[in-house]
Coordinates of C-alpha atoms and ligand atoms in Angstrom, one line a residue:
X1 CA -29.9 -39.0 43.9
X2 CA -32.8 -38.5 41.6
X3 CA -36.1 -40.4 42.6
X4 CA -37.5 -43.2 40.5
X5 CA -40.4 -42.2 38.4
X6 CA -42.6 -45.1 39.7
X7 CA -42.9 -43.7 43.2
X8 CA -43.4 -40.1 42.0
X9 CA -46.3 -41.3 39.8
X10 CA -48.1 -42.6 42.9
X11 CA -48.2 -39.1 44.5
X12 CA -51.7 -37.7 44.6
X13 CA -50.2 -34.2 45.5
X14 CA -48.8 -34.0 42.0
X15 CA -52.0 -34.8 40.1
X16 CA -53.3 -31.2 39.8
X17 CA -50.1 -30.3 38.2
X18 CA -50.5 -33.1 35.6
X19 CA -53.8 -31.7 34.7
X20 CA -56.1 -33.7 36.8
X21 CA -58.6 -32.5 39.3
X22 CA -58.7 -34.6 42.5
X23 CA -61.6 -35.3 44.8
X24 CA -61.0 -34.9 47.6
X25 CA -58.2 -32.3 46.8
X26 CA -54.7 -33.0 48.2
X27 CA -54.0 -31.2 51.4
X28 CA -51.0 -29.6 53.3
X29 CA -50.9 -26.5 55.5
X30 CA -48.3 -23.9 55.6
X31 CA -46.1 -24.0 58.9
X32 CA -47.6 -27.4 59.4
X33 CA -44.5 -28.1 61.4
X34 CA -44.3 -25.7 64.3
X35 CA -44.9 -24.5 67.8
X36 CA -48.6 -25.7 68.0
X37 CA -47.2 -29.4 68.2
X38 CA -45.9 -30.3 71.5
X39 CA -43.4 -32.9 69.8
X40 CA -42.0 -29.8 67.8
X41 CA -41.4 -27.8 71.0
X42 CA -39.7 -30.7 72.6
X43 CA -37.3 -31.0 69.6
X44 CA -36.8 -27.3 69.4
X45 CA -35.7 -27.1 73.0
X46 CA -33.2 -30.1 72.3
X47 CA -31.9 -28.1 69.4
X48 CA -31.1 -24.8 71.2
X49 CA -31.3 -22.0 68.6
X50 CA -33.8 -22.0 65.8
X51 CA -31.0 -22.0 63.2
X52 CA -29.4 -24.9 64.9
X53 CA -32.7 -26.8 64.3
X54 CA -32.6 -25.7 60.6
X55 CA -29.0 -26.8 60.2
X56 CA -29.1 -30.2 62.1
X57 CA -30.5 -32.7 59.4
X58 CA -31.5 -35.2 62.0
X59 CA -33.6 -32.7 63.9
X60 CA -34.9 -30.6 61.0
X61 CA -36.0 -34.0 59.4
X62 CA -37.7 -35.2 62.4
X63 CA -39.8 -32.0 62.8
X64 CA -40.7 -32.2 59.0
X65 CA -42.0 -35.7 59.7
X66 CA -44.1 -34.8 62.8
X67 CA -47.2 -33.4 61.1
X68 CA -47.0 -36.1 58.5
X69 CA -47.1 -38.9 61.2
X70 CA -50.0 -37.1 63.0
X71 CA -52.2 -36.2 59.9
X72 CA -51.0 -37.9 56.9
X73 CA -50.8 -34.8 54.8
X74 CA -50.2 -35.4 51.0
X75 CA -47.2 -33.2 51.1
X76 CA -44.3 -32.5 53.6
X77 CA -42.6 -29.2 53.5
X78 CA -38.9 -29.1 54.3
X79 CA -38.4 -27.6 57.6
X80 CA -36.0 -24.6 57.3
X81 CA -36.6 -20.9 57.0
X82 CA -36.6 -18.2 54.3
X83 CA -33.8 -16.4 56.4
X84 CA -31.2 -19.1 55.9
X85 CA -30.4 -17.3 52.5
X86 CA -29.2 -14.1 54.1
X87 CA -27.4 -16.1 56.8
X88 CA -25.7 -18.1 54.1
X89 CA -24.6 -14.9 52.2
X90 CA -22.9 -13.9 55.4
X91 CA -25.4 -11.5 56.9
X92 CA -25.7 -11.9 60.7
X93 CA -29.1 -13.6 61.4
X94 CA -30.6 -14.5 64.8
X95 CA -34.0 -15.5 66.1
X96 CA -35.0 -13.8 69.4
X97 CA -37.4 -16.0 71.4
X98 CA -40.9 -14.5 71.2
X99 CA -39.8 -11.5 69.1
X100 CA -38.9 -13.0 65.7
X101 CA -35.8 -12.5 63.5
X102 CA -33.0 -10.0 63.8
X103 CA -30.5 -9.2 61.2
X104 CA -27.6 -6.8 61.0
X105 CA -29.3 -4.4 58.3
X106 CA -28.0 -3.9 54.9
X107 CA -29.0 -0.3 53.9
X108 CA -27.1 0.7 50.7
X109 CA -25.1 -0.6 47.9
X110 CA -21.8 -0.3 50.0
X111 CA -23.3 -2.9 52.5
X112 CA -23.5 -5.5 49.7
X113 CA -19.8 -6.0 50.1
X114 CA -20.7 -8.0 53.4
X115 CA -22.5 -10.6 51.2
X116 CA -20.6 -13.4 49.6
X117 CA -22.7 -15.7 47.2
X118 CA -19.5 -18.0 47.0
X119 CA -19.8 -19.1 50.5
X120 CA -23.5 -20.1 50.5
X121 CA -23.1 -23.8 49.4
X122 CA -21.3 -24.5 52.6
X123 CA -24.0 -23.3 54.8
X124 CA -26.9 -24.8 52.6
X125 CA -25.2 -28.4 52.7
X126 CA -27.0 -29.5 55.9
X127 CA -30.4 -28.2 54.3
X128 CA -29.8 -30.3 51.3
X129 CA -28.9 -33.3 53.5
X130 CA -32.2 -32.9 55.4
X131 CA -34.0 -33.1 52.2
X132 CA -32.2 -36.3 50.8
X133 CA -32.9 -37.8 54.4
X134 CA -36.7 -36.9 54.1
X135 CA -36.9 -38.5 50.8
X136 CA -35.7 -41.8 52.3
X137 CA -37.9 -41.4 55.4
X138 CA -41.0 -40.1 54.0
X139 CA -43.9 -42.6 52.7
X140 CA -43.4 -43.1 49.0
X141 CA -46.8 -41.5 48.3
X142 CA -46.0 -38.3 50.2
X143 CA -44.6 -35.4 48.3
X144 CA -41.8 -33.2 49.3
X145 CA -42.1 -29.4 48.9
X146 CA -38.8 -27.5 49.0
X147 CA -39.0 -23.7 49.4
X148 CA -37.3 -20.3 49.4
X149 CA -38.5 -16.8 50.1
X150 CA -38.9 -14.6 47.1
X151 CA -36.1 -12.1 46.6
X152 CA -38.3 -9.1 47.6
X153 CA -39.8 -10.6 50.8
X154 CA -36.2 -11.8 51.8
X155 CA -34.8 -8.4 50.9
X156 CA -37.4 -6.5 53.2
X157 CA -35.9 -8.5 56.2
X158 CA -32.4 -7.9 55.2
X159 CA -32.9 -4.2 54.7
X160 CA -35.1 -3.7 57.7
X161 CA -33.1 -5.9 60.1
X162 CA -36.5 -7.3 61.5
X163 CA -39.9 -8.0 60.6
X164 CA -42.0 -4.7 59.9
X165 CA -45.6 -3.8 59.1
X166 CA -44.7 -1.5 56.2
X167 CA -41.3 -2.8 54.8
X168 CA -40.4 0.9 54.8
X169 CA -36.6 0.6 54.4
X170 CA -36.5 -1.8 51.5
X171 CA -39.2 0.3 49.8
X172 CA -37.3 3.6 50.3
X173 CA -34.0 2.1 49.1
X174 CA -35.6 0.8 46.0
X175 CA -37.2 4.1 45.1
X176 CA -34.0 6.2 46.0
X177 CA -31.6 3.9 44.2
X178 CA -33.3 1.4 41.9
X179 CA -29.9 0.4 40.5
X180 CA -28.2 -0.4 43.8
X181 CA -31.3 -2.2 45.1
X182 CA -31.6 -4.4 42.0
X183 CA -28.1 -5.6 42.8
X184 CA -29.3 -7.0 46.0
X185 CA -32.3 -8.6 44.2
X186 CA -29.9 -10.1 41.5
X187 CA -27.8 -11.7 44.4
X188 CA -31.0 -13.3 45.8
X189 CA -32.3 -14.6 42.6
X190 CA -29.1 -16.1 41.8
X191 CA -28.5 -17.6 45.4
X192 CA -32.3 -18.9 45.4
X193 CA -32.0 -20.6 42.0
X194 CA -29.0 -22.8 43.1
X195 CA -30.6 -23.3 46.7
X196 CA -33.7 -24.6 44.9
X197 CA -31.9 -26.5 42.1
X198 CA -30.1 -28.5 44.9
X199 CA -33.3 -29.1 46.8
X200 CA -34.5 -30.8 43.8
X201 CA -31.4 -32.8 43.3
X202 CA -31.8 -34.1 46.8
X203 CA -35.3 -35.1 46.3
X204 CA -37.8 -32.3 46.6
X205 CA -40.6 -32.9 43.9
X206 CA -42.4 -29.5 44.3
X207 CA -41.2 -26.0 45.2
X208 CA -42.9 -23.1 46.8
X209 CA -41.7 -19.4 46.6
X210 CA -43.0 -17.4 49.5
X211 CA -43.5 -13.7 49.0
X212 CA -45.3 -12.7 52.2
X213 CA -44.8 -9.1 51.7
X214 CA -45.7 -8.9 48.0
X215 CA -48.8 -6.8 48.8
X216 CA -46.8 -3.7 50.0
X217 CA -45.8 -2.6 46.6
X218 CA -47.8 -0.5 44.0
X219 CA -47.9 -1.7 40.3
X220 CA -44.6 -0.8 38.8
X221 CA -42.7 -1.7 41.8
X222 CA -44.7 -4.9 42.0
X223 CA -43.6 -5.6 38.5
X224 CA -40.1 -4.8 39.2
X225 CA -39.4 -6.6 42.5
X226 CA -42.1 -9.4 42.8
X227 CA -42.9 -10.5 39.2
X228 CA -39.6 -10.1 37.4
X229 CA -37.4 -11.8 39.9
X230 CA -39.9 -14.7 40.5
X231 CA -40.1 -15.1 36.7
X232 CA -36.4 -15.5 36.5
X233 CA -36.2 -18.1 39.2
X234 CA -39.1 -19.9 37.7
X235 CA -37.6 -19.9 34.2
X236 CA -34.1 -21.2 35.4
X237 CA -35.7 -24.0 37.4
X238 CA -37.8 -24.9 34.4
X239 CA -34.5 -25.4 32.4
X240 CA -32.9 -27.3 35.0
X241 CA -35.9 -29.5 36.2
X242 CA -38.9 -29.3 33.6
X243 CA -41.2 -31.6 35.6
X244 CA -40.9 -30.0 39.0
X245 CA -43.9 -27.8 39.7
X246 CA -43.4 -24.3 41.3
X247 CA -46.1 -22.7 43.5
X248 CA -46.1 -19.0 44.0
X249 CA -47.4 -17.3 47.1
X250 CA -47.7 -13.7 46.5
X251 CA -49.4 -12.8 49.6
X252 CA -51.6 -9.6 49.5
X253 CA -51.3 -9.1 45.7
X254 CA -55.1 -8.9 45.4
X255 CA -56.1 -8.5 41.7
X256 CA -52.4 -8.4 40.6
X257 CA -52.2 -12.2 41.5
X258 CA -53.7 -12.9 37.9
X259 CA -51.0 -10.8 36.4
X260 CA -48.4 -12.5 38.6
X261 CA -49.3 -16.1 37.3
X262 CA -49.5 -14.9 33.6
X263 CA -46.0 -13.2 34.0
X264 CA -44.1 -15.5 36.1
X265 CA -45.2 -18.9 34.8
X266 CA -45.6 -20.5 38.1
X267 CA -47.6 -23.7 38.1
X268 CA -49.6 -23.1 41.3
X269 CA -50.8 -20.0 42.9
X270 CA -51.2 -19.8 46.6
X271 CA -54.2 -17.6 47.5
X272 CA -54.2 -15.8 50.8
X273 CA -56.9 -15.4 53.4
X274 CA -58.4 -12.3 52.0
X275 CA -59.1 -13.7 48.6
X276 CA -62.7 -14.5 48.3
X277 CA -63.4 -18.3 47.3
X278 CA -65.3 -17.1 44.2
X279 CA -62.2 -15.3 43.1
X280 CA -60.1 -18.4 43.7
X281 CA -62.7 -20.2 41.4
X282 CA -63.0 -17.7 38.5
X283 CA -60.0 -15.3 38.4
X284 CA -57.6 -18.0 37.2
X285 CA -59.8 -19.8 34.9
X286 CA -57.9 -18.6 31.8
X287 CA -54.5 -19.5 33.3
X288 CA -52.9 -23.0 33.2
X289 CA -52.6 -23.0 37.0
X290 CA -53.3 -25.1 40.1
X291 CA -55.1 -23.0 42.7
X292 CA -54.0 -23.4 46.4
X293 CA -55.8 -22.0 49.5
X294 CA -57.1 -20.6 51.6
X295 CA -58.8 -21.2 55.0
X296 CA -58.3 -18.5 57.7
X297 CA -55.6 -19.8 60.1
X298 CA -57.6 -18.2 62.8
X299 CA -60.6 -20.2 61.9
X300 CA -58.3 -23.2 62.3
X301 CA -57.8 -21.8 66.0
X302 CA -61.4 -21.3 66.6
X303 CA -62.4 -24.8 65.1
X304 CA -66.1 -26.1 65.5
X305 CA -69.0 -25.9 63.0
X306 CA -67.9 -22.4 61.9
X307 CA -64.6 -24.0 60.5
X308 CA -66.6 -26.9 59.0
X309 CA -69.0 -24.7 57.2
X310 CA -66.1 -22.6 55.6
X311 CA -64.3 -25.7 54.6
X312 CA -67.4 -27.2 53.0
X313 CA -68.0 -24.0 51.2
X314 CA -64.4 -23.8 49.8
X315 CA -64.6 -27.4 48.8
X316 CA -67.8 -27.2 46.9
X317 CA -66.8 -24.1 45.0
X318 CA -63.5 -25.5 44.0
X319 CA -64.9 -29.2 43.2
X320 CA -64.0 -30.3 39.7
X321 CA -61.0 -27.8 39.5
X322 CA -57.3 -28.4 39.8
X323 CA -57.0 -27.5 43.4
X324 CA -55.0 -28.0 46.7
X325 CA -56.5 -27.3 50.1
X326 CA -54.2 -25.1 52.3
X327 CA -54.6 -22.1 54.7
X328 CA -54.4 -18.5 53.4
X329 CA -51.2 -18.1 55.6
X330 CA -49.3 -20.1 58.1
X331 CA -50.6 -22.0 61.2
X332 CA -50.4 -20.0 64.2
X333 CA -48.9 -21.3 67.5
X334 CA -52.1 -21.3 69.5
X335 CA -53.8 -23.6 67.1
X336 CA -55.2 -26.7 68.9
X337 CA -53.7 -29.8 67.2
X338 CA -57.1 -31.5 67.3
X339 CA -58.6 -29.0 65.2
X340 CA -56.1 -29.8 62.5
X341 CA -57.2 -33.4 62.8
X342 CA -60.7 -32.2 62.3
X343 CA -59.9 -30.1 59.3
X344 CA -58.1 -33.1 57.6
X345 CA -61.0 -35.4 58.2
X346 CA -63.4 -33.0 56.9
X347 CA -61.5 -32.4 53.7
X348 CA -60.9 -35.9 53.0
X349 CA -64.5 -36.9 53.7
X350 CA -65.5 -34.4 50.8
X351 CA -68.8 -32.7 50.5
Ligands
LIG401 O1 -43.6 -25.9 58.4 C1 -43.4 -25.2 57.6 O2 -44.1 -24.4 56.8 C2 -41.8 -25.2 57.1 C3 -41.0 -24.4 57.8 C4 -41.0 -22.8 57.7 C5 -40.7 -21.9 58.6 N1 -40.7 -20.7 58.2 C6 -40.4 -22.3 60.2 C7 -40.3 -21.4 61.1 C8 -41.4 -22.0 56.4 C9 -41.8 -22.4 55.2 C10 -41.1 -20.7 56.9 C11 -41.3 -19.5 56.1 C12 -41.1 -18.2 56.5 N2 -40.2 -17.8 57.3 C13 -41.8 -17.0 55.9 C14 -42.8 -17.0 54.9 C15 -44.2 -17.6 55.1 C16 -44.9 -16.8 56.2 O3 -45.1 -17.4 57.2 O4 -45.2 -15.5 55.8 C17 -41.4 -15.9 56.6 C18 -41.8 -14.4 56.4 C19 -40.3 -16.4 57.7 C20 -39.4 -15.5 58.6 C21 -39.6 -15.7 59.9 N3 -39.3 -17.0 60.7 C22 -40.4 -15.1 60.9 C23 -41.0 -13.8 60.7 C24 -40.2 -15.7 62.1 C25 -40.8 -15.3 63.5 C26 -42.2 -15.4 63.5 C27 -42.6 -16.6 64.2 O5 -43.7 -17.3 63.6 O6 -42.0 -17.1 65.1 C28 -39.7 -17.1 61.8 C29 -39.4 -18.2 62.8 C30 -39.9 -19.5 62.3 N4 -39.8 -20.0 61.1 C31 -40.5 -20.5 63.2 C32 -40.9 -21.6 62.4 C33 -41.5 -23.0 63.0 C34 -40.8 -20.2 64.7 C35 -39.5 -20.2 65.4 C36 -39.5 -21.0 66.7 O7 -39.8 -22.2 66.7 O8 -39.0 -20.5 67.8

């Protein structure tokens, strides 16, 4: 089910990865499908549970397409979640309305017995089917981004059992029993490779690895649990699909983002909200990498001329570079949909 080369060549989104700066830059937004859209809330109610939405190809494809219909983004991102990986491995995962994810925590090496990589394909199958459906239904010129959570970030949820501000349980396990924790990371590396490989086989033409909690680790630990696993995933994917670019999003990495790019071999670097635009412009100049970012999602909530000015500033600084416009983190639920329309128009108009 590989795509024909002709339609892929027509996708503007992929141009920066082929070495070409685009003006205006391609645009998509993290969490572009979600609760800020009334049509998402309607489909979500129909689906019942959140995981049900992720595992029902018809509904997952529908919510992926909703922001494309409204705004015509250059890329769609598969609707799923980073926590389908622990779910597929056999850990109990649920989403509590208004509270976020809950998992039966895995706290030590003995708990790893509860995980079974052999059973994951059965759970992933509907996600891959969603990708195949999307490739059929999307406009030919729209790219389709597949994704997974980075092993470190997924592990923080698996070990903590919920979201946390300091990821303490995973960090403590990693310090106390490096060997045991690395077995969990290894399981996640292998599972993520096969999950992404099959997303590409079904029609994804770009991949993003979300490392939301990359910023909670000091240097050696950052190398061990963020850089190394991401490099292994990136290398395997390159062997399997040499033409499919991989974007890394090591949120909070700060100056280590440059090191991350050099060592992992990612083709794109997602910059978070705290990265100053002049750093986006200059820090990666020696790296062969596409820069993506980084409007503050709260500025998208506020909208108005404040937003316009910042958008113009980012656009003019990044002009002439291989750049993709995005937010510095995901869209939040209170975002007025009309502000997203205003943003897209502003970016497309150029400066
Ligand atoms: O549009 C898209 O970007 C694609 C879909 C997508 C979702 N989650 C849908 C979702 C993607 C790429 C993610 C990634 C994800 N999930 C990350 C990494 C990126 C980031 O935002 O930092 C993380 C850490 C998760 C884990 C997760 N999923 C949390 C912490 C929560 C609860 C918080 C929240 O926003 O509600 C989720 C739930 C979730 N994933 C929702 C959506 C649209 C909201 C659930 C709902 O509809 O009730």
